[in-house]
């Protein structure tokens, strides 16, 4: 059974929310977009380098940009970073609506650099961790 088959079965049950574990390939990406286009709230995960690059990653997987604009509302990028005290903390940036595809450098949402700068200035992460992960913001 394919992801598309499973999503069709799930949609027959009229769920309020549909959770797709991870988008790894074109077929899953297409099926996820189709589920969202049917009016269902869909959450999923995908590997990307920042909140701003999620849209491009989906485009690389063959999702039509027009359809993506209709359904993609928020992207959140997170990394577990080692804090100064040795524990791990989730550091995240986010984008909402169309800055994801049309305005990747807009002031809406937060940027990875801003979030990382804040974690460093508040002494949550070390300079070593800061230097290692600020490359993502470049």
JSON list of C-alpha atoms in Angstrom, two decimals:
[
{"chain": "A", "resi": 1, "resn": "UNK", "atom": "CA", "xyz": [0.00, 0.00, 0.00]},
{"chain": "A", "resi": 2, "resn": "UNK", "atom": "CA", "xyz": [1.37, 3.45, -0.92]},
{"chain": "A", "resi": 3, "resn": "UNK", "atom": "CA", "xyz": [1.27, 6.69, 1.05]},
{"chain": "A", "resi": 4, "resn": "UNK", "atom": "CA", "xyz": [-1.38, 7.94, -1.37]},
{"chain": "A", "resi": 5, "resn": "UNK", "atom": "CA", "xyz": [-3.51, 4.84, -0.69]},
{"chain": "A", "resi": 6, "resn": "UNK", "atom": "CA", "xyz": [-3.13, 5.30, 3.06]},
{"chain": "A", "resi": 7, "resn": "UNK", "atom": "CA", "xyz": [-4.00, 8.99, 2.88]},
{"chain": "A", "resi": 8, "resn": "UNK", "atom": "CA", "xyz": [-7.12, 8.18, 0.85]},
{"chain": "A", "resi": 9, "resn": "UNK", "atom": "CA", "xyz": [-8.18, 5.65, 3.48]},
{"chain": "A", "resi": 10, "resn": "UNK", "atom": "CA", "xyz": [-7.52, 8.16, 6.26]},
{"chain": "A", "resi": 11, "resn": "UNK", "atom": "CA", "xyz": [-9.52, 10.90, 4.50]},
{"chain": "A", "resi": 12, "resn": "UNK", "atom": "CA", "xyz": [-12.56, 8.60, 4.28]},
{"chain": "A", "resi": 13, "resn": "UNK", "atom": "CA", "xyz": [-12.75, 8.82, 8.07]},
{"chain": "A", "resi": 14, "resn": "UNK", "atom": "CA", "xyz": [-13.11, 12.63, 7.91]},
{"chain": "A", "resi": 15, "resn": "UNK", "atom": "CA", "xyz": [-10.24, 13.48, 10.28]},
{"chain": "A", "resi": 16, "resn": "UNK", "atom": "CA", "xyz": [-9.92, 16.97, 11.71]},
{"chain": "A", "resi": 17, "resn": "UNK", "atom": "CA", "xyz": [-6.13, 16.72, 11.51]},
{"chain": "A", "resi": 18, "resn": "UNK", "atom": "CA", "xyz": [-3.91, 14.50, 9.39]},
{"chain": "A", "resi": 19, "resn": "UNK", "atom": "CA", "xyz": [-0.33, 13.81, 10.48]},
{"chain": "A", "resi": 20, "resn": "UNK", "atom": "CA", "xyz": [2.08, 12.63, 7.79]},
{"chain": "A", "resi": 21, "resn": "UNK", "atom": "CA", "xyz": [5.19, 11.33, 9.55]},
{"chain": "A", "resi": 22, "resn": "UNK", "atom": "CA", "xyz": [7.82, 12.55, 7.10]},
{"chain": "A", "resi": 23, "resn": "UNK", "atom": "CA", "xyz": [7.94, 13.74, 3.51]},
{"chain": "A", "resi": 24, "resn": "UNK", "atom": "CA", "xyz": [10.89, 11.93, 1.95]},
{"chain": "A", "resi": 25, "resn": "UNK", "atom": "CA", "xyz": [9.97, 11.61, -1.69]},
{"chain": "A", "resi": 26, "resn": "UNK", "atom": "CA", "xyz": [7.90, 13.08, -4.49]},
{"chain": "A", "resi": 27, "resn": "UNK", "atom": "CA", "xyz": [5.00, 10.65, -4.07]},
{"chain": "A", "resi": 28, "resn": "UNK", "atom": "CA", "xyz": [4.61, 11.48, -0.38]},
{"chain": "A", "resi": 29, "resn": "UNK", "atom": "CA", "xyz": [4.94, 15.21, -1.07]},
{"chain": "A", "resi": 30, "resn": "UNK", "atom": "CA", "xyz": [2.24, 15.08, -3.75]},
{"chain": "A", "resi": 31, "resn": "UNK", "atom": "CA", "xyz": [-0.08, 13.00, -1.56]},
{"chain": "A", "resi": 32, "resn": "UNK", "atom": "CA", "xyz": [0.40, 15.37, 1.37]},
{"chain": "A", "resi": 33, "resn": "UNK", "atom": "CA", "xyz": [-0.42, 18.41, -0.77]},
{"chain": "A", "resi": 34, "resn": "UNK", "atom": "CA", "xyz": [-3.52, 16.69, -2.16]},
{"chain": "A", "resi": 35, "resn": "UNK", "atom": "CA", "xyz": [-4.71, 15.93, 1.38]},
{"chain": "A", "resi": 36, "resn": "UNK", "atom": "CA", "xyz": [-4.22, 19.58, 2.37]},
{"chain": "A", "resi": 37, "resn": "UNK", "atom": "CA", "xyz": [-6.02, 20.76, -0.77]},
{"chain": "A", "resi": 38, "resn": "UNK", "atom": "CA", "xyz": [-9.05, 18.72, 0.33]},
{"chain": "A", "resi": 39, "resn": "UNK", "atom": "CA", "xyz": [-9.42, 21.15, 3.23]},
{"chain": "A", "resi": 40, "resn": "UNK", "atom": "CA", "xyz": [-7.86, 19.07, 5.98]},
{"chain": "A", "resi": 41, "resn": "UNK", "atom": "CA", "xyz": [-5.32, 20.43, 8.42]},
{"chain": "A", "resi": 42, "resn": "UNK", "atom": "CA", "xyz": [-2.11, 18.54, 7.65]},
{"chain": "A", "resi": 43, "resn": "UNK", "atom": "CA", "xyz": [1.10, 18.44, 9.68]},
{"chain": "A", "resi": 44, "resn": "UNK", "atom": "CA", "xyz": [4.29, 16.81, 8.44]},
{"chain": "A", "resi": 45, "resn": "UNK", "atom": "CA", "xyz": [8.06, 16.85, 8.72]},
{"chain": "A", "resi": 46, "resn": "UNK", "atom": "CA", "xyz": [10.69, 17.27, 6.02]},
{"chain": "A", "resi": 47, "resn": "UNK", "atom": "CA", "xyz": [14.45, 17.66, 6.06]},
{"chain": "A", "resi": 48, "resn": "UNK", "atom": "CA", "xyz": [15.55, 21.21, 5.16]},
{"chain": "A", "resi": 49, "resn": "UNK", "atom": "CA", "xyz": [18.27, 23.68, 6.15]},
{"chain": "A", "resi": 50, "resn": "UNK", "atom": "CA", "xyz": [15.97, 26.41, 7.52]},
{"chain": "A", "resi": 51, "resn": "UNK", "atom": "CA", "xyz": [12.33, 27.41, 7.70]},
{"chain": "A", "resi": 52, "resn": "UNK", "atom": "CA", "xyz": [12.89, 29.48, 4.56]},
{"chain": "A", "resi": 53, "resn": "UNK", "atom": "CA", "xyz": [14.12, 26.49, 2.54]},
{"chain": "A", "resi": 54, "resn": "UNK", "atom": "CA", "xyz": [11.18, 24.17, 3.24]},
{"chain": "A", "resi": 55, "resn": "UNK", "atom": "CA", "xyz": [9.23, 25.57, 0.28]},
{"chain": "A", "resi": 56, "resn": "UNK", "atom": "CA", "xyz": [12.17, 25.06, -2.06]},
{"chain": "A", "resi": 57, "resn": "UNK", "atom": "CA", "xyz": [12.64, 21.52, -0.78]},
{"chain": "A", "resi": 58, "resn": "UNK", "atom": "CA", "xyz": [9.00, 20.73, -1.62]},
{"chain": "A", "resi": 59, "resn": "UNK", "atom": "CA", "xyz": [9.44, 22.30, -5.06]},
{"chain": "A", "resi": 60, "resn": "UNK", "atom": "CA", "xyz": [12.49, 20.04, -5.60]},
{"chain": "A", "resi": 61, "resn": "UNK", "atom": "CA", "xyz": [10.21, 17.09, -4.85]},
{"chain": "A", "resi": 62, "resn": "UNK", "atom": "CA", "xyz": [7.91, 18.15, -7.68]},
{"chain": "A", "resi": 63, "resn": "UNK", "atom": "CA", "xyz": [5.16, 20.01, -5.84]},
{"chain": "A", "resi": 64, "resn": "UNK", "atom": "CA", "xyz": [3.59, 22.71, -8.00]},
{"chain": "A", "resi": 65, "resn": "UNK", "atom": "CA", "xyz": [4.34, 26.19, -6.63]},
{"chain": "A", "resi": 66, "resn": "UNK", "atom": "CA", "xyz": [0.75, 27.38, -7.12]},
{"chain": "A", "resi": 67, "resn": "UNK", "atom": "CA", "xyz": [-0.61, 24.43, -5.12]},
{"chain": "A", "resi": 68, "resn": "UNK", "atom": "CA", "xyz": [2.04, 24.91, -2.48]},
{"chain": "A", "resi": 69, "resn": "UNK", "atom": "CA", "xyz": [0.99, 28.54, -2.06]},
{"chain": "A", "resi": 70, "resn": "UNK", "atom": "CA", "xyz": [-2.56, 27.37, -1.43]},
{"chain": "A", "resi": 71, "resn": "UNK", "atom": "CA", "xyz": [-1.68, 25.03, 1.43]},
{"chain": "A", "resi": 72, "resn": "UNK", "atom": "CA", "xyz": [1.64, 25.90, 3.07]},
{"chain": "A", "resi": 73, "resn": "UNK", "atom": "CA", "xyz": [0.87, 28.16, 6.03]},
{"chain": "A", "resi": 74, "resn": "UNK", "atom": "CA", "xyz": [3.76, 27.81, 8.48]},
{"chain": "A", "resi": 75, "resn": "UNK", "atom": "CA", "xyz": [7.19, 26.21, 8.42]},
{"chain": "A", "resi": 76, "resn": "UNK", "atom": "CA", "xyz": [9.24, 25.60, 11.53]},
{"chain": "A", "resi": 77, "resn": "UNK", "atom": "CA", "xyz": [12.91, 24.64, 11.49]},
{"chain": "A", "resi": 78, "resn": "UNK", "atom": "CA", "xyz": [14.47, 23.24, 14.63]},
{"chain": "A", "resi": 79, "resn": "UNK", "atom": "CA", "xyz": [17.79, 21.85, 15.76]},
{"chain": "A", "resi": 80, "resn": "UNK", "atom": "CA", "xyz": [18.81, 20.35, 19.07]},
{"chain": "A", "resi": 81, "resn": "UNK", "atom": "CA", "xyz": [21.84, 22.32, 20.22]},
{"chain": "A", "resi": 82, "resn": "UNK", "atom": "CA", "xyz": [24.04, 21.69, 23.21]},
{"chain": "A", "resi": 83, "resn": "UNK", "atom": "CA", "xyz": [23.59, 24.39, 25.81]},
{"chain": "A", "resi": 84, "resn": "UNK", "atom": "CA", "xyz": [26.35, 25.77, 28.01]},
{"chain": "A", "resi": 85, "resn": "UNK", "atom": "CA", "xyz": [25.09, 23.60, 30.90]},
{"chain": "A", "resi": 86, "resn": "UNK", "atom": "CA", "xyz": [25.52, 20.45, 28.76]},
{"chain": "A", "resi": 87, "resn": "UNK", "atom": "CA", "xyz": [21.83, 19.74, 28.17]},
{"chain": "A", "resi": 88, "resn": "UNK", "atom": "CA", "xyz": [20.19, 19.90, 24.76]},
{"chain": "A", "resi": 89, "resn": "UNK", "atom": "CA", "xyz": [17.63, 22.52, 23.78]},
{"chain": "A", "resi": 90, "resn": "UNK", "atom": "CA", "xyz": [15.47, 22.86, 20.69]},
{"chain": "A", "resi": 91, "resn": "UNK", "atom": "CA", "xyz": [16.31, 26.09, 18.88]},
{"chain": "A", "resi": 92, "resn": "UNK", "atom": "CA", "xyz": [13.78, 26.95, 16.19]},
{"chain": "A", "resi": 93, "resn": "UNK", "atom": "CA", "xyz": [12.99, 29.55, 13.56]},
{"chain": "A", "resi": 94, "resn": "UNK", "atom": "CA", "xyz": [9.74, 29.88, 11.66]},
{"chain": "A", "resi": 95, "resn": "UNK", "atom": "CA", "xyz": [8.14, 31.47, 8.63]},
{"chain": "A", "resi": 96, "resn": "UNK", "atom": "CA", "xyz": [4.50, 31.91, 7.82]},
{"chain": "A", "resi": 97, "resn": "UNK", "atom": "CA", "xyz": [2.48, 32.15, 4.62]},
{"chain": "A", "resi": 98, "resn": "UNK", "atom": "CA", "xyz": [4.16, 33.52, 1.54]},
{"chain": "A", "resi": 99, "resn": "UNK", "atom": "CA", "xyz": [7.49, 34.68, 2.80]},
{"chain": "A", "resi": 100, "resn": "UNK", "atom": "CA", "xyz": [8.31, 30.98, 2.60]},
{"chain": "A", "resi": 101, "resn": "UNK", "atom": "CA", "xyz": [8.41, 31.09, -1.21]},
{"chain": "A", "resi": 102, "resn": "UNK", "atom": "CA", "xyz": [8.07, 34.70, -2.32]},
{"chain": "A", "resi": 103, "resn": "UNK", "atom": "CA", "xyz": [9.85, 36.66, 0.40]},
{"chain": "A", "resi": 104, "resn": "UNK", "atom": "CA", "xyz": [12.46, 34.41, 2.03]},
{"chain": "A", "resi": 105, "resn": "UNK", "atom": "CA", "xyz": [14.23, 37.41, 3.56]},
{"chain": "A", "resi": 106, "resn": "UNK", "atom": "CA", "xyz": [11.12, 39.18, 4.82]},
{"chain": "A", "resi": 107, "resn": "UNK", "atom": "CA", "xyz": [10.58, 40.47, 8.34]},
{"chain": "A", "resi": 108, "resn": "UNK", "atom": "CA", "xyz": [7.72, 38.05, 8.98]},
{"chain": "A", "resi": 109, "resn": "UNK", "atom": "CA", "xyz": [8.46, 35.14, 11.27]},
{"chain": "A", "resi": 110, "resn": "UNK", "atom": "CA", "xyz": [11.91, 34.69, 12.71]},
{"chain": "A", "resi": 111, "resn": "UNK", "atom": "CA", "xyz": [15.21, 33.87, 11.10]},
{"chain": "A", "resi": 112, "resn": "UNK", "atom": "CA", "xyz": [17.65, 31.17, 12.11]},
{"chain": "A", "resi": 113, "resn": "UNK", "atom": "CA", "xyz": [20.34, 33.84, 12.58]},
{"chain": "A", "resi": 114, "resn": "UNK", "atom": "CA", "xyz": [18.14, 35.90, 14.92]},
{"chain": "A", "resi": 115, "resn": "UNK", "atom": "CA", "xyz": [17.24, 32.87, 17.01]},
{"chain": "A", "resi": 116, "resn": "UNK", "atom": "CA", "xyz": [20.84, 31.67, 17.15]},
{"chain": "A", "resi": 117, "resn": "UNK", "atom": "CA", "xyz": [22.08, 35.17, 18.03]},
{"chain": "A", "resi": 118, "resn": "UNK", "atom": "CA", "xyz": [19.54, 35.34, 20.85]},
{"chain": "A", "resi": 119, "resn": "UNK", "atom": "CA", "xyz": [20.61, 31.96, 22.24]},
{"chain": "A", "resi": 120, "resn": "UNK", "atom": "CA", "xyz": [24.27, 33.05, 22.16]},
{"chain": "A", "resi": 121, "resn": "UNK", "atom": "CA", "xyz": [23.68, 36.50, 23.68]},
{"chain": "A", "resi": 122, "resn": "UNK", "atom": "CA", "xyz": [21.63, 34.98, 26.50]},
{"chain": "A", "resi": 123, "resn": "UNK", "atom": "CA", "xyz": [24.53, 32.56, 27.10]},
{"chain": "A", "resi": 124, "resn": "UNK", "atom": "CA", "xyz": [22.42, 29.47, 26.40]},
{"chain": "A", "resi": 125, "resn": "UNK", "atom": "CA", "xyz": [24.94, 28.20, 23.83]},
{"chain": "A", "resi": 126, "resn": "UNK", "atom": "CA", "xyz": [28.73, 28.45, 23.66]},
{"chain": "A", "resi": 127, "resn": "UNK", "atom": "CA", "xyz": [30.72, 30.36, 21.06]},
{"chain": "A", "resi": 128, "resn": "UNK", "atom": "CA", "xyz": [31.80, 27.00, 19.57]},
{"chain": "A", "resi": 129, "resn": "UNK", "atom": "CA", "xyz": [28.19, 25.89, 19.06]},
{"chain": "A", "resi": 130, "resn": "UNK", "atom": "CA", "xyz": [27.27, 29.36, 17.80]},
{"chain": "A", "resi": 131, "resn": "UNK", "atom": "CA", "xyz": [30.05, 29.35, 15.18]},
{"chain": "A", "resi": 132, "resn": "UNK", "atom": "CA", "xyz": [29.19, 25.82, 14.05]},
{"chain": "A", "resi": 133, "resn": "UNK", "atom": "CA", "xyz": [25.50, 26.52, 13.48]},
{"chain": "A", "resi": 134, "resn": "UNK", "atom": "CA", "xyz": [25.59, 30.10, 12.22]},
{"chain": "A", "resi": 135, "resn": "UNK", "atom": "CA", "xyz": [26.79, 28.69, 8.87]},
{"chain": "A", "resi": 136, "resn": "UNK", "atom": "CA", "xyz": [23.20, 27.58, 8.31]},
{"chain": "A", "resi": 137, "resn": "UNK", "atom": "CA", "xyz": [22.10, 31.23, 8.47]},
{"chain": "A", "resi": 138, "resn": "UNK", "atom": "CA", "xyz": [24.51, 32.24, 5.70]}
]
